[in-house]
């Protein structure tokens, strides 16, 4: 499969104790036609998906070791989400992979990104949402349905500056 397979779009972010990885391949959960191999220093992904049912494959050799037993993942209609525990809690990794070359299919996931020195309330809320996501995934890597949508109940009802009335045109 790897001979004609193309790499999927992979997005990543990190915390001091975990990596958040998303492999974007639509309908990857169809017929369970995917293979994920996690080792202490690597992740291998293969599967078929997308509108054209293409073969996808990627190999990631991590910058440092991970804890395979505490890693959780789940397949949805949009792809696969991984919450990967680092073997050692500590400073942020300088990059995801051991290779120093840029991989065109690997991108930063700014929706989960947090700088190492950030510590405001918004980041604490984002971390709480990550913990909730991990709990939903469960021990076996399952638990999220394609229809699960995030709750919008915790958003502030305050008016933003762009909610103000505009003056009439003359």
GROMACS .gro file of N, CA and C in nm:
model
  510
    1UNK      N    1   0.082  -0.120   0.000
    1UNK     CA    2   0.000   0.000   0.000
    1UNK      C    3   0.086   0.125   0.000
    2UNK      N    4   0.201   0.122   0.063
    2UNK     CA    5   0.283   0.241   0.078
    2UNK      C    6   0.345   0.287  -0.053
    3UNK      N    7   0.352   0.199  -0.156
    3UNK     CA    8   0.415   0.236  -0.282
    3UNK      C    9   0.338   0.347  -0.354
    4UNK      N   10   0.205   0.336  -0.360
    4UNK     CA   11   0.125   0.436  -0.430
    4UNK      C   12   0.046   0.525  -0.335
    5UNK      N   13   0.067   0.508  -0.207
    5UNK     CA   14  -0.006   0.586  -0.107
    5UNK      C   15   0.049   0.728  -0.098
    6UNK      N   16  -0.040   0.820  -0.063
    6UNK     CA   17  -0.001   0.959  -0.044
    6UNK      C   18  -0.008   0.991   0.106
    7UNK      N   19   0.073   1.086   0.152
    7UNK     CA   20   0.065   1.121   0.294
    7UNK      C   21  -0.058   1.207   0.322
    8UNK      N   22  -0.128   1.179   0.432
    8UNK     CA   23  -0.242   1.263   0.469
    8UNK      C   24  -0.194   1.392   0.536
    9UNK      N   25  -0.282   1.490   0.547
    9UNK     CA   26  -0.250   1.611   0.623
    9UNK      C   27  -0.249   1.572   0.772
   10UNK      N   28  -0.139   1.607   0.840
   10UNK     CA   29  -0.124   1.576   0.982
   10UNK      C   30  -0.101   1.707   1.056
   11UNK      N   31  -0.180   1.730   1.160
   11UNK     CA   32  -0.169   1.851   1.242
   11UNK      C   33  -0.129   1.810   1.382
   12UNK      N   34  -0.043   1.893   1.447
   12UNK     CA   35   0.001   1.859   1.581
   12UNK      C   36   0.016   1.982   1.668
   13UNK      N   37   0.002   1.958   1.798
   13UNK     CA   38   0.025   2.059   1.901
   13UNK      C   39   0.078   1.983   2.022
   14UNK      N   40   0.123   2.055   2.123
   14UNK     CA   41   0.178   1.985   2.239
   14UNK      C   42   0.154   2.059   2.369
   15UNK      N   43   0.167   1.986   2.477
   15UNK     CA   44   0.172   2.036   2.613
   15UNK      C   45   0.300   1.978   2.674
   16UNK      N   46   0.328   2.010   2.799
   16UNK     CA   47   0.451   1.958   2.858
   16UNK      C   48   0.445   1.807   2.879
   17UNK      N   49   0.323   1.749   2.882
   17UNK     CA   50   0.310   1.605   2.907
   17UNK      C   51   0.245   1.527   2.793
   18UNK      N   52   0.199   1.594   2.686
   18UNK     CA   53   0.130   1.522   2.579
   18UNK      C   54   0.143   1.590   2.444
   19UNK      N   55   0.114   1.511   2.340
   19UNK     CA   56   0.105   1.559   2.203
   19UNK      C   57  -0.039   1.541   2.158
   20UNK      N   58  -0.088   1.635   2.079
   20UNK     CA   59  -0.221   1.625   2.020
   20UNK      C   60  -0.199   1.616   1.870
   21UNK      N   61  -0.239   1.505   1.811
   21UNK     CA   62  -0.212   1.478   1.671
   21UNK      C   63  -0.342   1.448   1.600
   22UNK      N   64  -0.364   1.509   1.484
   22UNK     CA   65  -0.482   1.483   1.404
   22UNK      C   66  -0.439   1.444   1.264
   23UNK      N   67  -0.486   1.329   1.219
   23UNK     CA   68  -0.463   1.285   1.082
   23UNK      C   69  -0.594   1.305   1.007
   24UNK      N   70  -0.591   1.392   0.906
   24UNK     CA   71  -0.714   1.426   0.835
   24UNK      C   72  -0.730   1.341   0.709
   25UNK      N   73  -0.817   1.242   0.721
   25UNK     CA   74  -0.858   1.160   0.607
   25UNK      C   75  -1.006   1.132   0.629
   26UNK      N   76  -1.091   1.187   0.543
   26UNK     CA   77  -1.235   1.169   0.560
   26UNK      C   78  -1.274   1.023   0.540
   27UNK      N   79  -1.374   0.982   0.614
   27UNK     CA   80  -1.430   0.847   0.608
   27UNK      C   81  -1.327   0.738   0.632
   28UNK      N   82  -1.227   0.766   0.713
   28UNK     CA   83  -1.125   0.666   0.743
   28UNK      C   84  -1.182   0.554   0.827
   29UNK      N   85  -1.292   0.579   0.898
   29UNK     CA   86  -1.350   0.475   0.981
   29UNK      C   87  -1.440   0.381   0.903
   30UNK      N   88  -1.463   0.411   0.775
   30UNK     CA   89  -1.547   0.326   0.691
   30UNK      C   90  -1.482   0.188   0.679
   31UNK      N   91  -1.556   0.084   0.713
   31UNK     CA   92  -1.511  -0.056   0.704
   31UNK      C   93  -1.384  -0.084   0.784
   32UNK      N   94  -1.351   0.003   0.878
   32UNK     CA   95  -1.229  -0.014   0.959
   32UNK      C   96  -1.108  -0.044   0.872
   33UNK      N   97  -1.099   0.023   0.759
   33UNK     CA   98  -0.992   0.001   0.663
   33UNK      C   99  -0.872   0.091   0.694
   34UNK      N  100  -0.814   0.070   0.812
   34UNK     CA  101  -0.700   0.151   0.854
   34UNK      C  102  -0.608   0.066   0.943
   35UNK      N  103  -0.484   0.110   0.951
   35UNK     CA  104  -0.387   0.040   1.036
   35UNK      C  105  -0.303   0.145   1.109
   36UNK      N  106  -0.299   0.136   1.240
   36UNK     CA  107  -0.220   0.226   1.323
   36UNK      C  108  -0.124   0.141   1.405
   37UNK      N  109   0.005   0.173   1.396
   37UNK     CA  110   0.106   0.103   1.475
   37UNK      C  111   0.180   0.210   1.556
   38UNK      N  112   0.167   0.201   1.688
   38UNK     CA  113   0.234   0.293   1.779
   38UNK      C  114   0.348   0.221   1.850
   39UNK      N  115   0.464   0.281   1.847
   39UNK     CA  116   0.579   0.230   1.921
   39UNK      C  117   0.632   0.344   2.008
   40UNK      N  118   0.727   0.316   2.094
   40UNK     CA  119   0.779   0.418   2.186
   40UNK      C  120   0.842   0.536   2.115
   41UNK      N  121   0.885   0.517   1.991
   41UNK     CA  122   0.950   0.626   1.919
   41UNK      C  123   0.887   0.657   1.784
   42UNK      N  124   0.774   0.593   1.751
   42UNK     CA  125   0.717   0.617   1.617
   42UNK      C  126   0.568   0.589   1.610
   43UNK      N  127   0.509   0.640   1.503
   43UNK     CA  128   0.369   0.615   1.469
   43UNK      C  129   0.365   0.585   1.320
   44UNK      N  130   0.296   0.478   1.284
   44UNK     CA  131   0.276   0.444   1.144
   44UNK      C  132   0.126   0.438   1.120
   45UNK      N  133   0.083   0.504   1.015
   45UNK     CA  134  -0.059   0.509   0.980
   45UNK      C  135  -0.076   0.470   0.834
   46UNK      N  136  -0.172   0.383   0.806
   46UNK     CA  137  -0.210   0.346   0.670
   46UNK      C  138  -0.361   0.332   0.666
   47UNK      N  139  -0.420   0.371   0.556
   47UNK     CA  140  -0.565   0.355   0.544
   47UNK      C  141  -0.616   0.405   0.411
   48UNK      N  142  -0.743   0.378   0.387
   48UNK     CA  143  -0.812   0.426   0.267
   48UNK      C  144  -0.920   0.522   0.313
   49UNK      N  145  -0.940   0.627   0.234
   49UNK     CA  146  -1.045   0.721   0.270
   49UNK      C  147  -1.057   0.833   0.171
   50UNK      N  148  -1.139   0.930   0.206
   50UNK     CA  149  -1.163   1.042   0.118
   50UNK      C  150  -1.267   1.008   0.012
   51UNK      N  151  -1.306   1.108  -0.065
   51UNK     CA  152  -1.409   1.089  -0.168
   51UNK      C  153  -1.365   0.990  -0.274
   52UNK      N  154  -1.234   0.985  -0.301
   52UNK     CA  155  -1.182   0.897  -0.406
   52UNK      C  156  -1.132   0.764  -0.350
   53UNK      N  157  -1.148   0.741  -0.219
   53UNK     CA  158  -1.103   0.620  -0.153
   53UNK      C  159  -0.955   0.590  -0.182
   54UNK      N  160  -0.873   0.694  -0.167
   54UNK     CA  161  -0.729   0.684  -0.191
   54UNK      C  162  -0.660   0.608  -0.079
   55UNK      N  163  -0.541   0.555  -0.111
   55UNK     CA  164  -0.453   0.497  -0.010
   55UNK      C  165  -0.371   0.608   0.053
   56UNK      N  166  -0.366   0.609   0.186
   56UNK     CA  167  -0.287   0.707   0.260
   56UNK      C  168  -0.187   0.633   0.349
   57UNK      N  169  -0.070   0.693   0.366
   57UNK     CA  170   0.030   0.634   0.453
   57UNK      C  171   0.124   0.743   0.504
   58UNK      N  172   0.159   0.736   0.631
   58UNK     CA  173   0.263   0.824   0.687
   58UNK      C  174   0.333   0.753   0.801
   59UNK      N  175   0.458   0.788   0.817
   59UNK     CA  176   0.542   0.737   0.926
   59UNK      C  177   0.600   0.858   0.998
   60UNK      N  178   0.589   0.860   1.129
   60UNK     CA  179   0.644   0.968   1.209
   60UNK      C  180   0.738   0.906   1.311
   61UNK      N  181   0.863   0.947   1.308
   61UNK     CA  182   0.959   0.909   1.411
   61UNK      C  183   0.968   1.027   1.508
   62UNK      N  184   0.919   1.005   1.630
   62UNK     CA  185   0.907   1.113   1.726
   62UNK      C  186   1.043   1.167   1.771
   63UNK      N  187   1.043   1.292   1.810
   63UNK     CA  188   1.163   1.360   1.860
   63UNK      C  189   1.217   1.290   1.985
   64UNK      N  190   1.126   1.249   2.074
   64UNK     CA  191   1.162   1.174   2.195
   64UNK      C  192   1.061   1.061   2.211
   65UNK      N  193   1.078   0.980   2.316
   65UNK     CA  194   0.991   0.865   2.336
   65UNK      C  195   0.855   0.905   2.390
   66UNK      N  196   0.754   0.820   2.358
   66UNK     CA  197   0.618   0.840   2.407
   66UNK      C  198   0.579   0.720   2.494
   67UNK      N  199   0.468   0.735   2.567
   67UNK     CA  200   0.414   0.628   2.648
   67UNK      C  201   0.299   0.564   2.570
   68UNK      N  202   0.324   0.450   2.510
   68UNK     CA  203   0.226   0.385   2.422
   68UNK      C  204   0.102   0.343   2.501
   69UNK      N  205   0.118   0.292   2.622
   69UNK     CA  206   0.005   0.241   2.700
   69UNK      C  207  -0.095   0.351   2.735
   70UNK      N  208  -0.050   0.474   2.759
   70UNK     CA  209  -0.138   0.583   2.797
   70UNK      C  210  -0.188   0.665   2.679
   71UNK      N  211  -0.151   0.629   2.559
   71UNK     CA  212  -0.194   0.700   2.439
   71UNK      C  213  -0.335   0.655   2.401
   72UNK      N  214  -0.416   0.752   2.360
   72UNK     CA  215  -0.554   0.724   2.320
   72UNK      C  216  -0.577   0.780   2.181
   73UNK      N  217  -0.660   0.712   2.103
   73UNK     CA  218  -0.696   0.763   1.972
   73UNK      C  219  -0.834   0.716   1.933
   74UNK      N  220  -0.891   0.787   1.836
   74UNK     CA  221  -1.027   0.759   1.794
   74UNK      C  222  -1.043   0.799   1.648
   75UNK      N  223  -1.120   0.722   1.574
   75UNK     CA  224  -1.149   0.754   1.434
   75UNK      C  225  -1.287   0.817   1.426
   76UNK      N  226  -1.297   0.921   1.345
   76UNK     CA  227  -1.425   0.987   1.320
   76UNK      C  228  -1.443   0.998   1.168
   77UNK      N  229  -1.550   1.060   1.126
   77UNK     CA  230  -1.575   1.079   0.983
   77UNK      C  231  -1.471   1.173   0.920
   78UNK      N  232  -1.405   1.256   0.999
   78UNK     CA  233  -1.308   1.353   0.949
   78UNK      C  234  -1.163   1.306   0.955
   79UNK      N  235  -1.136   1.200   1.030
   79UNK     CA  236  -0.999   1.154   1.043
   79UNK      C  237  -0.975   1.086   1.176
   80UNK      N  238  -0.852   1.093   1.222
   80UNK     CA  239  -0.816   1.029   1.348
   80UNK      C  240  -0.754   1.133   1.442
   81UNK      N  241  -0.794   1.127   1.566
   81UNK     CA  242  -0.743   1.217   1.670
   81UNK      C  243  -0.664   1.133   1.770
   82UNK      N  244  -0.541   1.176   1.800
   82UNK     CA  245  -0.453   1.108   1.893
   82UNK      C  246  -0.420   1.200   2.010
   83UNK      N  247  -0.426   1.148   2.131
   83UNK     CA  248  -0.375   1.215   2.250
   83UNK      C  249  -0.261   1.126   2.300
   84UNK      N  250  -0.140   1.168   2.270
   84UNK     CA  251  -0.022   1.087   2.293
   84UNK      C  252   0.053   1.139   2.415
   85UNK      N  253   0.068   1.054   2.515
   85UNK     CA  254   0.141   1.092   2.637
   85UNK      C  255   0.291   1.082   2.612
   86UNK      N  256   0.362   1.188   2.649
   86UNK     CA  257   0.508   1.186   2.640
   86UNK      C  258   0.561   1.095   2.752
   87UNK      N  259   0.671   1.029   2.725
   87UNK     CA  260   0.731   0.942   2.826
   87UNK      C  261   0.780   1.023   2.945
   88UNK      N  262   0.838   1.139   2.917
   88UNK     CA  263   0.887   1.227   3.023
   88UNK      C  264   0.819   1.363   3.014
   89UNK      N  265   0.758   1.402   3.125
   89UNK     CA  266   0.700   1.536   3.132
   89UNK      C  267   0.815   1.636   3.144
   90UNK      N  268   0.803   1.744   3.075
   90UNK     CA  269   0.912   1.840   3.083
   90UNK      C  270   0.898   1.948   2.979
   91UNK      N  271   1.008   2.007   2.942
   91UNK     CA  272   1.000   2.117   2.845
   91UNK      C  273   0.943   2.071   2.712
   92UNK      N  274   0.887   2.167   2.640
   92UNK     CA  275   0.831   2.138   2.509
   92UNK      C  276   0.939   2.086   2.415
   93UNK      N  277   0.899   1.996   2.326
   93UNK     CA  278   0.991   1.949   2.224
   93UNK      C  279   1.014   2.061   2.123
   94UNK      N  280   1.132   2.066   2.067
   94UNK     CA  281   1.161   2.170   1.967
   94UNK      C  282   1.093   2.140   1.834
   95UNK      N  283   1.058   2.013   1.812
   95UNK     CA  284   0.986   1.972   1.691
   95UNK      C  285   0.922   1.836   1.720
   96UNK      N  286   0.833   1.792   1.633
   96UNK     CA  287   0.764   1.664   1.651
   96UNK      C  288   0.852   1.546   1.611
   97UNK      N  289   0.928   1.561   1.505
   97UNK     CA  290   1.003   1.449   1.448
   97UNK      C  291   1.152   1.459   1.476
   98UNK      N  292   1.219   1.345   1.466
   98UNK     CA  293   1.364   1.345   1.479
   98UNK      C  294   1.429   1.414   1.360
   99UNK      N  295   1.367   1.401   1.243
   99UNK     CA  296   1.423   1.462   1.122
   99UNK      C  297   1.413   1.613   1.132
  100UNK      N  298   1.517   1.680   1.088
  100UNK     CA  299   1.518   1.827   1.090
  100UNK      C  300   1.456   1.885   0.963
  101UNK      N  301   1.430   1.802   0.864
  101UNK     CA  302   1.372   1.850   0.739
  101UNK      C  303   1.224   1.876   0.755
  102UNK      N  304   1.173   1.971   0.680
  102UNK     CA  305   1.030   2.004   0.685
  102UNK      C  306   0.951   1.902   0.602
  103UNK      N  307   0.849   1.848   0.662
  103UNK     CA  308   0.761   1.755   0.592
  103UNK      C  309   0.639   1.833   0.544
  104UNK      N  310   0.612   1.831   0.416
  104UNK     CA  311   0.507   1.916   0.359
  104UNK      C  312   0.368   1.881   0.410
  105UNK      N  313   0.347   1.763   0.460
  105UNK     CA  314   0.216   1.720   0.507
  105UNK      C  315   0.197   1.740   0.657
  106UNK      N  316   0.300   1.784   0.728
  106UNK     CA  317   0.295   1.803   0.872
  106UNK      C  318   0.283   1.952   0.904
  107UNK      N  319   0.177   1.988   0.980
  107UNK     CA  320   0.150   2.129   1.010
  107UNK      C  321   0.118   2.147   1.158
  108UNK      N  322   0.134   2.269   1.205
  108UNK     CA  323   0.098   2.304   1.341
  108UNK      C  324  -0.053   2.317   1.353
  109UNK      N  325  -0.110   2.263   1.458
  109UNK     CA  326  -0.253   2.273   1.484
  109UNK      C  327  -0.275   2.390   1.580
  110UNK      N  328  -0.302   2.507   1.525
  110UNK     CA  329  -0.315   2.627   1.608
  110UNK      C  330  -0.441   2.627   1.693
  111UNK      N  331  -0.538   2.541   1.662
  111UNK     CA  332  -0.657   2.534   1.747
  111UNK      C  333  -0.626   2.471   1.882
  112UNK      N  334  -0.519   2.393   1.891
  112UNK     CA  335  -0.476   2.334   2.017
  112UNK      C  336  -0.343   2.388   2.067
  113UNK      N  337  -0.279   2.472   1.989
  113UNK     CA  338  -0.145   2.517   2.024
  113UNK      C  339  -0.147   2.604   2.150
  114UNK      N  340  -0.045   2.587   2.233
  114UNK     CA  341  -0.027   2.668   2.352
  114UNK      C  342   0.123   2.685   2.371
  115UNK      N  343   0.168   2.808   2.385
  115UNK     CA  344   0.310   2.830   2.411
  115UNK      C  345   0.344   2.780   2.550
  116UNK      N  346   0.467   2.741   2.566
  116UNK     CA  347   0.513   2.684   2.692
  116UNK      C  348   0.497   2.779   2.810
  117UNK      N  349   0.512   2.909   2.786
  117UNK     CA  350   0.504   3.006   2.895
  117UNK      C  351   0.367   3.072   2.910
  118UNK      N  352   0.267   3.028   2.833
  118UNK     CA  353   0.131   3.081   2.848
  118UNK      C  354   0.067   3.022   2.973
  119UNK      N  355  -0.012   3.108   3.044
  119UNK     CA  356  -0.078   3.057   3.165
  119UNK      C  357  -0.205   3.134   3.197
  120UNK      N  358  -0.275   3.186   3.098
  120UNK     CA  359  -0.396   3.262   3.129
  120UNK      C  360  -0.518   3.170   3.135
  121UNK      N  361  -0.633   3.225   3.171
  121UNK     CA  362  -0.755   3.148   3.192
  121UNK      C  363  -0.804   3.077   3.067
  122UNK      N  364  -0.787   3.139   2.951
  122UNK     CA  365  -0.832   3.077   2.826
  122UNK      C  366  -0.757   2.945   2.803
  123UNK      N  367  -0.630   2.943   2.832
  123UNK     CA  368  -0.551   2.821   2.815
  123UNK      C  369  -0.593   2.714   2.915
  124UNK      N  370  -0.630   2.754   3.037
  124UNK     CA  371  -0.677   2.658   3.135
  124UNK      C  372  -0.808   2.596   3.089
  125UNK      N  373  -0.897   2.676   3.028
  125UNK     CA  374  -1.022   2.624   2.975
  125UNK      C  375  -0.995   2.527   2.861
  126UNK      N  376  -0.900   2.560   2.774
  126UNK     CA  377  -0.864   2.473   2.661
  126UNK      C  378  -0.807   2.340   2.715
  127UNK      N  379  -0.725   2.347   2.818
  127UNK     CA  380  -0.670   2.225   2.878
  127UNK      C  381  -0.780   2.141   2.942
  128UNK      N  382  -0.878   2.205   3.004
  128UNK     CA  383  -0.990   2.133   3.063
  128UNK      C  384  -1.069   2.061   2.955
  129UNK      N  385  -1.085   2.125   2.839
  129UNK     CA  386  -1.154   2.060   2.727
  129UNK      C  387  -1.075   1.941   2.675
  130UNK      N  388  -0.941   1.950   2.676
  130UNK     CA  389  -0.858   1.836   2.635
  130UNK      C  390  -0.876   1.720   2.732
  131UNK      N  391  -0.879   1.749   2.861
  131UNK     CA  392  -0.898   1.643   2.960
  131UNK      C  393  -1.035   1.577   2.941
  132UNK      N  394  -1.136   1.657   2.908
  132UNK     CA  395  -1.269   1.603   2.883
  132UNK      C  396  -1.266   1.513   2.760
  133UNK      N  397  -1.195   1.556   2.655
  133UNK     CA  398  -1.183   1.476   2.534
  133UNK      C  399  -1.113   1.344   2.564
  134UNK      N  400  -1.008   1.348   2.646
  134UNK     CA  401  -0.937   1.226   2.682
  134UNK      C  402  -1.030   1.131   2.759
  135UNK      N  403  -1.111   1.185   2.848
  135UNK     CA  404  -1.203   1.101   2.924
  135UNK      C  405  -1.307   1.037   2.833
  136UNK      N  406  -1.354   1.112   2.733
  136UNK     CA  407  -1.452   1.058   2.639
  136UNK      C  408  -1.393   0.948   2.553
  137UNK      N  409  -1.265   0.960   2.520
  137UNK     CA  410  -1.201   0.858   2.437
  137UNK      C  411  -1.190   0.726   2.511
  138UNK      N  412  -1.173   0.730   2.642
  138UNK     CA  413  -1.169   0.609   2.721
  138UNK      C  414  -1.039   0.532   2.705
  139UNK      N  415  -1.031   0.424   2.778
  139UNK     CA  416  -0.911   0.342   2.781
  139UNK      C  417  -0.882   0.278   2.646
  140UNK      N  418  -0.985   0.237   2.573
  140UNK     CA  419  -0.963   0.161   2.450
  140UNK      C  420  -0.951   0.248   2.327
  141UNK      N  421  -0.958   0.378   2.343
  141UNK     CA  422  -0.945   0.466   2.227
  141UNK      C  423  -1.078   0.497   2.163
  142UNK      N  424  -1.188   0.454   2.221
  142UNK     CA  425  -1.319   0.481   2.163
  142UNK      C  426  -1.395   0.581   2.245
  143UNK      N  427  -1.520   0.605   2.209
  143UNK     CA  428  -1.604   0.688   2.292
  143UNK      C  429  -1.658   0.811   2.226
  144UNK      N  430  -1.597   0.861   2.122
  144UNK     CA  431  -1.651   0.978   2.054
  144UNK      C  432  -1.730   0.933   1.932
  145UNK      N  433  -1.846   0.991   1.914
  145UNK     CA  434  -1.924   0.964   1.794
  145UNK      C  435  -1.904   1.076   1.697
  146UNK      N  436  -1.931   1.048   1.568
  146UNK     CA  437  -1.916   1.151   1.466
  146UNK      C  438  -2.007   1.269   1.494
  147UNK      N  439  -2.122   1.246   1.561
  147UNK     CA  440  -2.217   1.353   1.583
  147UNK      C  441  -2.190   1.437   1.706
  148UNK      N  442  -2.090   1.401   1.787
  148UNK     CA  443  -2.060   1.479   1.907
  148UNK      C  444  -2.011   1.617   1.869
  149UNK      N  445  -2.079   1.716   1.919
  149UNK     CA  446  -2.039   1.853   1.892
  149UNK      C  447  -1.999   1.919   2.024
  150UNK      N  448  -1.904   2.008   2.022
  150UNK     CA  449  -1.864   2.074   2.146
  150UNK      C  450  -1.977   2.163   2.197
  151UNK      N  451  -1.987   2.174   2.328
  151UNK     CA  452  -2.087   2.258   2.389
  151UNK      C  453  -2.047   2.404   2.375
  152UNK      N  454  -2.144   2.489   2.345
  152UNK     CA  455  -2.118   2.632   2.334
  152UNK      C  456  -2.170   2.705   2.458
  153UNK      N  457  -2.212   2.628   2.561
  153UNK     CA  458  -2.270   2.687   2.680
  153UNK      C  459  -2.173   2.771   2.759
  154UNK      N  460  -2.044   2.745   2.750
  154UNK     CA  461  -1.947   2.817   2.832
  154UNK      C  462  -1.897   2.946   2.768
  155UNK      N  463  -1.950   2.983   2.652
  155UNK     CA  464  -1.909   3.107   2.587
  155UNK      C  465  -1.974   3.226   2.655
  156UNK      N  466  -1.902   3.335   2.665
  156UNK     CA  467  -1.954   3.455   2.729
  156UNK      C  468  -2.061   3.518   2.642
  157UNK      N  469  -2.161   3.579   2.709
  157UNK     CA  470  -2.266   3.651   2.638
  157UNK      C  471  -2.234   3.799   2.628
  158UNK      N  472  -2.114   3.837   2.665
  158UNK     CA  473  -2.075   3.977   2.660
  158UNK      C  474  -2.072   4.026   2.517
  159UNK      N  475  -2.099   4.155   2.501
  159UNK     CA  476  -2.092   4.213   2.367
  159UNK      C  477  -1.949   4.243   2.330
  160UNK      N  478  -1.915   4.217   2.208
  160UNK     CA  479  -1.784   4.252   2.155
  160UNK      C  480  -1.791   4.391   2.096
  161UNK      N  481  -1.676   4.449   2.071
  161UNK     CA  482  -1.672   4.583   2.013
  161UNK      C  483  -1.735   4.586   1.875
  162UNK      N  484  -1.734   4.474   1.805
  162UNK     CA  485  -1.793   4.472   1.671
  162UNK      C  486  -1.944   4.448   1.675
  163UNK      N  487  -2.001   4.432   1.797
  163UNK     CA  488  -2.145   4.418   1.811
  163UNK      C  489  -2.215   4.553   1.825
  164UNK      N  490  -2.139   4.662   1.836
  164UNK     CA  491  -2.200   4.794   1.855
  164UNK      C  492  -2.273   4.838   1.729
  165UNK      N  493  -2.370   4.924   1.750
  165UNK     CA  494  -2.447   4.981   1.639
  165UNK      C  495  -2.357   5.068   1.552
  166UNK      N  496  -2.373   5.057   1.424
  166UNK     CA  497  -2.297   5.141   1.332
  166UNK      C  498  -2.374   5.270   1.307
  167UNK      N  499  -2.304   5.381   1.289
  167UNK     CA  500  -2.374   5.507   1.260
  167UNK      C  501  -2.436   5.502   1.120
  168UNK      N  502  -2.543   5.579   1.103
  168UNK     CA  503  -2.609   5.586   0.972
  168UNK      C  504  -2.520   5.652   0.870
  169UNK      N  505  -2.529   5.608   0.747
  169UNK     CA  506  -2.455   5.671   0.639
  169UNK      C  507  -2.523   5.802   0.599
  170UNK      N  508  -2.444   5.901   0.567
  170UNK     CA  509  -2.503   6.030   0.529
  170UNK      C  510  -2.523   6.041   0.380
   0.00000   0.00000   0.00000
